[in-house]
Amino acid sequence: MQKMSFTRGKLLGTSDHWRGYATFMIAVILAVLILPLFAPHDPHTVQFLYRLKPPSFDYPLGTDAMGRCVLSRLLYGARLTTASAMAVVVCASLIGSLIGAIAGMVGGVLDRAMMRLCEGMSVFPALAICMIIAGTLGLGLKAVIIALMCVHWTDYARVVRNAVIVERSKPYVMAAVALGARRHRIAVRHILPNIIGPLLTLSAYSMSWAILAFAGLSFLGLGVEPGTPEWGLMIAESRNYLRDYPRLVLAPGLTIAAFVVAVNLLGDMLGDRFRVRQINYLH
């Protein structure tokens, strides 16, 4: 029994690693929340006398066509975009993980029906489905989150279902079944802790996808309401000034690219760590 606890601890990672991940995520969330406090101006204030002003000490990134501070809108947009992407990831992961766990644990007709549903939704382009849902629900942040969540839960369902099927045949699960443990207890207490690694890695990649999709819908006019400080909407509002004032498009565009690259690097780091631990566990 002691040996099994040790090997499972090796596979899951020590508490120090989990505290490190939690500390990193808390630091990112706090940084995004406090970024608007450093905004030099109100991002909603329209000043036509200061429209298309070049970068200066008062306006480090200049102003847009409405005289609004570009830097302030970027900082406020970071909180909006990140919070929306995290909401999409949390909701999609909860719904998809629940469906995938049920399909993997029950099996049979229910498993086949749920997987056919996931495959049917995956046939259509995700962005096209998001556009249809967002266009039906109308403009607004809630509509965008619902649209992205309705599309993205299928990825979590497939990953969790496959992981549950693999873990279900392992000795520690078979021992729990022999002791009379119920299915939901086995899934929550035994299987879920051992598949949390792939879920965290998928969540990190999902963040980058949600940010790009959120910005894309806003650029197409199906996202947040006009005037909202959001990165995709900032690009859409400035595309007519691309030739004469490329900084208006480059500022939010490069911000989106840098943020997506950072999140993908986090996903690579999580994936590498869990793969290394799994290899050490197998050896």
mmCIF file of C-alpha atoms in Angstrom:
data_model
loop_
_atom_site.group_PDB
_atom_site.id
_atom_site.type_symbol
_atom_site.label_atom_id
_atom_site.label_comp_id
_atom_site.label_asym_id
_atom_site.label_seq_id
_atom_site.Cartn_x
_atom_site.Cartn_y
_atom_site.Cartn_z
ATOM 1 C CA MET A 1 0.000 0.000 0.000
ATOM 2 C CA GLN A 2 2.842 2.368 0.799
ATOM 3 C CA LYS A 3 4.473 1.582 -2.526
ATOM 4 C CA MET A 4 1.274 2.337 -4.437
ATOM 5 C CA SER A 5 0.909 5.683 -2.666
ATOM 6 C CA PHE A 6 4.498 6.563 -3.498
ATOM 7 C CA THR A 7 4.199 5.737 -7.198
ATOM 8 C CA ARG A 8 0.940 7.626 -7.517
ATOM 9 C CA GLY A 9 2.599 10.579 -5.847
ATOM 10 C CA LYS A 10 5.417 10.368 -8.378
ATOM 11 C CA LEU A 11 2.914 10.337 -11.222
ATOM 12 C CA LEU A 12 0.843 13.211 -9.921
ATOM 13 C CA GLY A 13 3.762 15.352 -8.874
ATOM 14 C CA THR A 14 4.732 16.629 -5.453
ATOM 15 C CA SER A 15 2.779 19.262 -3.592
ATOM 16 C CA ASP A 16 5.599 21.721 -4.275
ATOM 17 C CA HIS A 17 4.958 21.494 -8.010
ATOM 18 C CA TRP A 18 1.226 22.013 -7.546
ATOM 19 C CA ARG A 19 1.897 24.987 -5.284
ATOM 20 C CA GLY A 20 4.180 26.351 -7.995
ATOM 21 C CA TYR A 21 1.477 26.025 -10.670
ATOM 22 C CA ALA A 22 -1.131 27.567 -8.375
ATOM 23 C CA THR A 23 1.203 30.445 -7.491
ATOM 24 C CA PHE A 24 1.928 31.110 -11.148
ATOM 25 C CA MET A 25 -1.753 31.169 -12.108
ATOM 26 C CA ILE A 26 -2.639 33.414 -9.162
ATOM 27 C CA ALA A 27 0.169 35.793 -10.141
ATOM 28 C CA VAL A 28 -1.105 35.942 -13.739
ATOM 29 C CA ILE A 29 -4.680 36.582 -12.610
ATOM 30 C CA LEU A 30 -3.622 39.312 -10.180
ATOM 31 C CA ALA A 31 -1.424 40.936 -12.823
ATOM 32 C CA VAL A 32 -4.298 41.029 -15.297
ATOM 33 C CA LEU A 33 -6.678 42.397 -12.674
ATOM 34 C CA ILE A 34 -4.381 45.221 -11.587
ATOM 35 C CA LEU A 35 -3.157 46.208 -15.065
ATOM 36 C CA PRO A 36 -6.011 48.716 -15.578
ATOM 37 C CA LEU A 37 -4.845 50.540 -12.435
ATOM 38 C CA PHE A 38 -1.752 51.625 -14.385
ATOM 39 C CA ALA A 39 -3.768 53.020 -17.286
ATOM 40 C CA PRO A 40 -2.831 56.701 -17.725
ATOM 41 C CA HIS A 41 -6.294 57.688 -19.012
ATOM 42 C CA ASP A 42 -9.895 56.565 -19.120
ATOM 43 C CA PRO A 43 -10.192 54.174 -22.103
ATOM 44 C CA HIS A 44 -13.751 55.332 -22.847
ATOM 45 C CA THR A 45 -13.096 59.076 -22.934
ATOM 46 C CA VAL A 46 -13.507 60.493 -26.451
ATOM 47 C CA GLN A 47 -11.419 63.588 -27.273
ATOM 48 C CA PHE A 48 -11.644 64.646 -30.905
ATOM 49 C CA LEU A 49 -9.052 67.363 -30.351
ATOM 50 C CA TYR A 50 -6.489 64.626 -29.589
ATOM 51 C CA ARG A 51 -7.443 62.168 -32.344
ATOM 52 C CA LEU A 52 -4.589 60.258 -34.035
ATOM 53 C CA LYS A 53 -2.037 61.878 -31.773
ATOM 54 C CA PRO A 54 1.473 60.344 -32.080
ATOM 55 C CA PRO A 55 3.122 58.662 -29.077
ATOM 56 C CA SER A 56 4.182 61.107 -26.379
ATOM 57 C CA PHE A 57 4.844 61.239 -22.654
ATOM 58 C CA ASP A 58 1.131 61.652 -21.854
ATOM 59 C CA TYR A 59 0.067 59.059 -24.455
ATOM 60 C CA PRO A 60 2.864 56.449 -24.700
ATOM 61 C CA LEU A 61 1.176 54.652 -27.637
ATOM 62 C CA GLY A 62 -0.674 57.647 -29.029
ATOM 63 C CA THR A 63 -4.418 57.970 -29.509
ATOM 64 C CA ASP A 64 -6.886 56.378 -31.908
ATOM 65 C CA ALA A 65 -9.330 57.952 -34.341
ATOM 66 C CA MET A 66 -11.645 58.889 -31.453
ATOM 67 C CA GLY A 67 -8.909 60.475 -29.360
ATOM 68 C CA ARG A 68 -8.813 57.610 -26.853
ATOM 69 C CA CYS A 69 -5.566 56.484 -25.248
ATOM 70 C CA VAL A 70 -4.337 53.321 -26.989
ATOM 71 C CA LEU A 71 -2.266 52.127 -24.015
ATOM 72 C CA SER A 72 -5.196 52.487 -21.619
ATOM 73 C CA ARG A 73 -7.430 50.514 -23.956
ATOM 74 C CA LEU A 74 -4.815 47.777 -24.242
ATOM 75 C CA LEU A 75 -4.535 47.463 -20.454
ATOM 76 C CA TYR A 76 -8.284 47.341 -19.963
ATOM 77 C CA GLY A 77 -8.599 44.932 -22.856
ATOM 78 C CA ALA A 78 -6.155 42.544 -21.184
ATOM 79 C CA ARG A 79 -8.506 42.100 -18.245
ATOM 80 C CA LEU A 80 -11.573 41.694 -20.436
ATOM 81 C CA THR A 81 -9.985 39.254 -22.877
ATOM 82 C CA THR A 82 -8.245 37.145 -20.230
ATOM 83 C CA ALA A 83 -11.290 36.947 -17.957
ATOM 84 C CA SER A 84 -13.509 35.966 -20.903
ATOM 85 C CA ALA A 85 -11.047 33.308 -22.108
ATOM 86 C CA MET A 86 -10.750 31.846 -18.611
ATOM 87 C CA ALA A 87 -14.548 31.738 -18.295
ATOM 88 C CA VAL A 88 -14.758 29.850 -21.588
ATOM 89 C CA VAL A 89 -12.050 27.384 -20.536
ATOM 90 C CA VAL A 90 -13.558 26.736 -17.086
ATOM 91 C CA CYS A 91 -17.107 26.220 -18.382
ATOM 92 C CA ALA A 92 -16.027 24.101 -21.353
ATOM 93 C CA SER A 93 -13.708 21.958 -19.214
ATOM 94 C CA LEU A 94 -16.392 21.300 -16.586
ATOM 95 C CA ILE A 95 -19.060 20.364 -19.128
ATOM 96 C CA GLY A 96 -16.724 18.364 -21.362
ATOM 97 C CA SER A 97 -15.022 16.559 -18.475
ATOM 98 C CA LEU A 98 -18.376 15.554 -16.989
ATOM 99 C CA ILE A 99 -19.649 14.202 -20.314
ATOM 100 C CA GLY A 100 -16.356 12.461 -21.069
ATOM 101 C CA ALA A 101 -16.158 10.888 -17.605
ATOM 102 C CA ILE A 102 -19.735 9.573 -17.859
ATOM 103 C CA ALA A 103 -19.094 8.178 -21.332
ATOM 104 C CA GLY A 104 -15.842 6.528 -20.267
ATOM 105 C CA MET A 105 -17.203 5.030 -17.049
ATOM 106 C CA VAL A 106 -20.591 3.823 -18.380
ATOM 107 C CA GLY A 107 -19.572 2.783 -21.897
ATOM 108 C CA GLY A 108 -21.927 0.990 -24.228
ATOM 109 C CA VAL A 109 -24.688 2.815 -26.096
ATOM 110 C CA LEU A 110 -24.320 6.000 -24.044
ATOM 111 C CA ASP A 111 -20.605 6.190 -24.830
ATOM 112 C CA ARG A 112 -21.191 5.731 -28.557
ATOM 113 C CA ALA A 113 -24.008 8.290 -28.631
ATOM 114 C CA MET A 114 -21.945 10.952 -26.833
ATOM 115 C CA MET A 115 -18.902 10.382 -29.022
ATOM 116 C CA ARG A 116 -21.002 10.574 -32.193
ATOM 117 C CA LEU A 117 -22.337 13.904 -30.935
ATOM 118 C CA CYS A 118 -18.786 15.180 -30.369
ATOM 119 C CA GLU A 119 -17.683 13.988 -33.797
ATOM 120 C CA GLY A 120 -20.725 15.574 -35.419
ATOM 121 C CA MET A 121 -19.936 18.956 -33.875
ATOM 122 C CA SER A 122 -16.252 18.645 -34.794
ATOM 123 C CA VAL A 123 -17.085 18.203 -38.492
ATOM 124 C CA PHE A 124 -18.136 21.843 -38.817
ATOM 125 C CA PRO A 125 -15.601 24.690 -38.485
ATOM 126 C CA ALA A 126 -15.567 25.924 -34.903
ATOM 127 C CA LEU A 127 -15.433 29.601 -35.849
ATOM 128 C CA ALA A 128 -18.411 29.221 -38.192
ATOM 129 C CA ILE A 129 -20.520 27.666 -35.422
ATOM 130 C CA CYS A 130 -19.431 30.439 -33.053
ATOM 131 C CA MET A 131 -20.479 33.044 -35.604
ATOM 132 C CA ILE A 132 -23.918 31.451 -35.973
ATOM 133 C CA ILE A 133 -24.485 31.213 -32.209
ATOM 134 C CA ALA A 134 -23.130 34.687 -31.484
ATOM 135 C CA GLY A 135 -25.150 36.167 -34.341
ATOM 136 C CA THR A 136 -28.303 34.499 -33.019
ATOM 137 C CA LEU A 137 -27.797 35.632 -29.420
ATOM 138 C CA GLY A 138 -26.758 39.164 -30.417
ATOM 139 C CA LEU A 139 -23.876 41.390 -29.379
ATOM 140 C CA GLY A 140 -22.478 41.167 -25.888
ATOM 141 C CA LEU A 141 -19.861 39.445 -23.787
ATOM 142 C CA LYS A 142 -22.267 36.773 -22.537
ATOM 143 C CA ALA A 143 -23.171 35.736 -26.093
ATOM 144 C CA VAL A 144 -19.506 35.348 -27.057
ATOM 145 C CA ILE A 145 -18.718 33.209 -23.994
ATOM 146 C CA ILE A 146 -21.727 30.961 -24.624
ATOM 147 C CA ALA A 147 -20.825 30.577 -28.306
ATOM 148 C CA LEU A 148 -17.211 29.612 -27.598
ATOM 149 C CA MET A 149 -18.215 27.303 -24.751
ATOM 150 C CA CYS A 150 -20.758 25.456 -26.920
ATOM 151 C CA VAL A 151 -18.024 24.665 -29.439
ATOM 152 C CA HIS A 152 -15.043 23.885 -27.236
ATOM 153 C CA TRP A 153 -16.453 21.362 -24.731
ATOM 154 C CA THR A 154 -16.045 18.526 -27.258
ATOM 155 C CA ASP A 155 -12.231 18.606 -26.968
ATOM 156 C CA TYR A 156 -12.394 18.006 -23.214
ATOM 157 C CA ALA A 157 -15.021 15.296 -23.617
ATOM 158 C CA ARG A 158 -12.831 13.287 -25.992
ATOM 159 C CA VAL A 159 -9.664 13.699 -23.920
ATOM 160 C CA VAL A 160 -11.335 12.767 -20.634
ATOM 161 C CA ARG A 161 -13.235 9.850 -22.161
ATOM 162 C CA ASN A 162 -10.058 8.323 -23.640
ATOM 163 C CA ALA A 163 -8.107 8.907 -20.421
ATOM 164 C CA VAL A 164 -10.851 7.327 -18.302
ATOM 165 C CA ILE A 165 -10.937 4.242 -20.533
ATOM 166 C CA VAL A 166 -7.156 3.846 -20.159
ATOM 167 C CA GLU A 167 -7.165 4.374 -16.402
ATOM 168 C CA ARG A 168 -10.206 2.141 -15.858
ATOM 169 C CA SER A 169 -8.202 -0.970 -16.742
ATOM 170 C CA LYS A 170 -5.346 -0.266 -14.318
ATOM 171 C CA PRO A 171 -4.841 -2.268 -11.103
ATOM 172 C CA TYR A 172 -5.697 0.506 -8.635
ATOM 173 C CA VAL A 173 -9.108 1.020 -10.289
ATOM 174 C CA MET A 174 -9.752 -2.711 -10.417
ATOM 175 C CA ALA A 175 -8.865 -2.903 -6.729
ATOM 176 C CA ALA A 176 -11.337 -0.114 -5.941
ATOM 177 C CA VAL A 177 -14.030 -1.956 -7.905
ATOM 178 C CA ALA A 178 -13.262 -5.181 -6.025
ATOM 179 C CA LEU A 179 -13.668 -3.322 -2.724
ATOM 180 C CA GLY A 180 -17.153 -2.244 -3.776
ATOM 181 C CA ALA A 181 -16.529 1.433 -4.564
ATOM 182 C CA ARG A 182 -19.193 3.114 -6.668
ATOM 183 C CA ARG A 183 -18.516 4.477 -10.131
ATOM 184 C CA HIS A 184 -18.749 8.157 -9.232
ATOM 185 C CA ARG A 185 -16.398 7.654 -6.274
ATOM 186 C CA ILE A 186 -13.877 5.828 -8.462
ATOM 187 C CA ALA A 187 -14.043 8.577 -11.055
ATOM 188 C CA VAL A 188 -13.628 11.425 -8.558
ATOM 189 C CA ARG A 189 -11.235 9.908 -6.034
ATOM 190 C CA HIS A 190 -9.053 7.666 -8.215
ATOM 191 C CA ILE A 191 -9.267 8.437 -11.939
ATOM 192 C CA LEU A 192 -9.626 12.236 -11.994
ATOM 193 C CA PRO A 193 -6.387 12.932 -10.016
ATOM 194 C CA ASN A 194 -4.442 10.813 -12.517
ATOM 195 C CA ILE A 195 -5.764 12.601 -15.619
ATOM 196 C CA ILE A 196 -5.458 16.139 -14.260
ATOM 197 C CA GLY A 197 -2.132 16.552 -16.075
ATOM 198 C CA PRO A 198 -3.516 16.262 -19.617
ATOM 199 C CA LEU A 199 -6.462 18.444 -18.594
ATOM 200 C CA LEU A 200 -4.187 21.246 -17.373
ATOM 201 C CA THR A 201 -2.131 21.050 -20.555
ATOM 202 C CA LEU A 202 -5.266 21.169 -22.706
ATOM 203 C CA SER A 203 -6.592 24.093 -20.661
ATOM 204 C CA ALA A 204 -3.437 26.093 -21.338
ATOM 205 C CA TYR A 205 -3.765 25.551 -25.093
ATOM 206 C CA SER A 206 -7.495 26.291 -24.844
ATOM 207 C CA MET A 207 -6.717 29.701 -23.393
ATOM 208 C CA SER A 208 -4.816 30.703 -26.525
ATOM 209 C CA TRP A 209 -7.583 29.369 -28.766
ATOM 210 C CA ALA A 210 -10.241 31.231 -26.775
ATOM 211 C CA ILE A 211 -8.271 34.496 -26.955
ATOM 212 C CA LEU A 212 -7.862 34.229 -30.731
ATOM 213 C CA ALA A 213 -11.492 33.226 -31.259
ATOM 214 C CA PHE A 214 -12.716 36.011 -28.994
ATOM 215 C CA ALA A 215 -10.645 38.573 -30.860
ATOM 216 C CA GLY A 216 -11.772 37.143 -34.203
ATOM 217 C CA LEU A 217 -15.463 37.420 -33.354
ATOM 218 C CA SER A 218 -14.981 40.972 -32.130
ATOM 219 C CA PHE A 219 -13.108 41.846 -35.331
ATOM 220 C CA LEU A 220 -16.011 40.517 -37.397
ATOM 221 C CA GLY A 221 -18.503 42.563 -35.406
ATOM 222 C CA LEU A 222 -20.037 39.591 -33.563
ATOM 223 C CA GLY A 223 -18.297 40.084 -30.240
ATOM 224 C CA VAL A 224 -18.505 42.839 -27.680
ATOM 225 C CA GLU A 225 -20.412 46.061 -28.201
ATOM 226 C CA PRO A 226 -18.755 48.922 -30.144
ATOM 227 C CA GLY A 227 -16.547 51.144 -28.012
ATOM 228 C CA THR A 228 -15.547 48.371 -25.619
ATOM 229 C CA PRO A 229 -11.776 48.228 -25.008
ATOM 230 C CA GLU A 230 -11.108 44.806 -26.522
ATOM 231 C CA TRP A 231 -8.100 43.812 -28.622
ATOM 232 C CA GLY A 232 -9.965 42.366 -31.612
ATOM 233 C CA LEU A 233 -12.364 45.289 -31.715
ATOM 234 C CA MET A 234 -9.434 47.729 -31.552
ATOM 235 C CA ILE A 235 -8.000 46.132 -34.706
ATOM 236 C CA ALA A 236 -11.378 46.322 -36.435
ATOM 237 C CA GLU A 237 -11.820 49.994 -35.548
ATOM 238 C CA SER A 238 -8.312 50.881 -36.790
ATOM 239 C CA ARG A 239 -8.125 48.869 -40.015
ATOM 240 C CA ASN A 240 -9.140 51.884 -42.101
ATOM 241 C CA TYR A 241 -6.075 53.747 -40.813
ATOM 242 C CA LEU A 242 -3.614 50.910 -41.420
ATOM 243 C CA ARG A 243 -1.670 52.646 -44.198
ATOM 244 C CA ASP A 244 -1.154 56.000 -42.470
ATOM 245 C CA TYR A 245 -1.187 54.892 -38.822
ATOM 246 C CA PRO A 246 -0.054 51.254 -38.642
ATOM 247 C CA ARG A 247 0.676 51.559 -34.909
ATOM 248 C CA LEU A 248 -3.068 51.485 -34.203
ATOM 249 C CA VAL A 249 -3.262 47.939 -35.585
ATOM 250 C CA LEU A 250 0.200 46.756 -34.555
ATOM 251 C CA ALA A 251 -0.321 47.561 -30.865
ATOM 252 C CA PRO A 252 -3.290 45.210 -30.252
ATOM 253 C CA GLY A 253 -2.089 42.721 -32.875
ATOM 254 C CA LEU A 254 1.341 42.268 -31.299
ATOM 255 C CA THR A 255 -0.258 42.139 -27.843
ATOM 256 C CA ILE A 256 -2.498 39.268 -28.922
ATOM 257 C CA ALA A 257 0.455 37.448 -30.522
ATOM 258 C CA ALA A 258 2.656 37.858 -27.432
ATOM 259 C CA PHE A 259 -0.098 36.712 -25.095
ATOM 260 C CA VAL A 260 -0.893 33.638 -27.202
ATOM 261 C CA VAL A 261 2.788 32.691 -27.448
ATOM 262 C CA ALA A 262 3.177 33.022 -23.657
ATOM 263 C CA VAL A 263 0.142 30.820 -23.007
ATOM 264 C CA ASN A 264 1.357 28.201 -25.507
ATOM 265 C CA LEU A 265 4.758 28.145 -23.821
ATOM 266 C CA LEU A 266 2.976 27.519 -20.527
ATOM 267 C CA GLY A 267 1.127 24.622 -22.148
ATOM 268 C CA ASP A 268 4.397 23.184 -23.469
ATOM 269 C CA MET A 269 5.965 23.478 -20.027
ATOM 270 C CA LEU A 270 3.055 21.680 -18.359
ATOM 271 C CA GLY A 271 3.044 18.961 -21.011
ATOM 272 C CA ASP A 272 6.789 18.361 -20.705
ATOM 273 C CA ARG A 273 6.640 18.160 -16.921
ATOM 274 C CA PHE A 274 3.826 15.633 -16.873
ATOM 275 C CA ARG A 275 5.412 13.525 -19.619
ATOM 276 C CA VAL A 276 8.696 13.424 -17.704
ATOM 277 C CA ARG A 277 6.890 12.376 -14.527
ATOM 278 C CA GLN A 278 4.981 9.667 -16.336
ATOM 279 C CA ILE A 279 8.198 8.287 -17.870
ATOM 280 C CA ASN A 280 9.867 8.282 -14.438
ATOM 281 C CA TYR A 281 6.856 6.515 -13.001
ATOM 282 C CA LEU A 282 6.940 3.810 -15.700
ATOM 283 C CA HIS A 283 10.667 3.260 -15.180
#
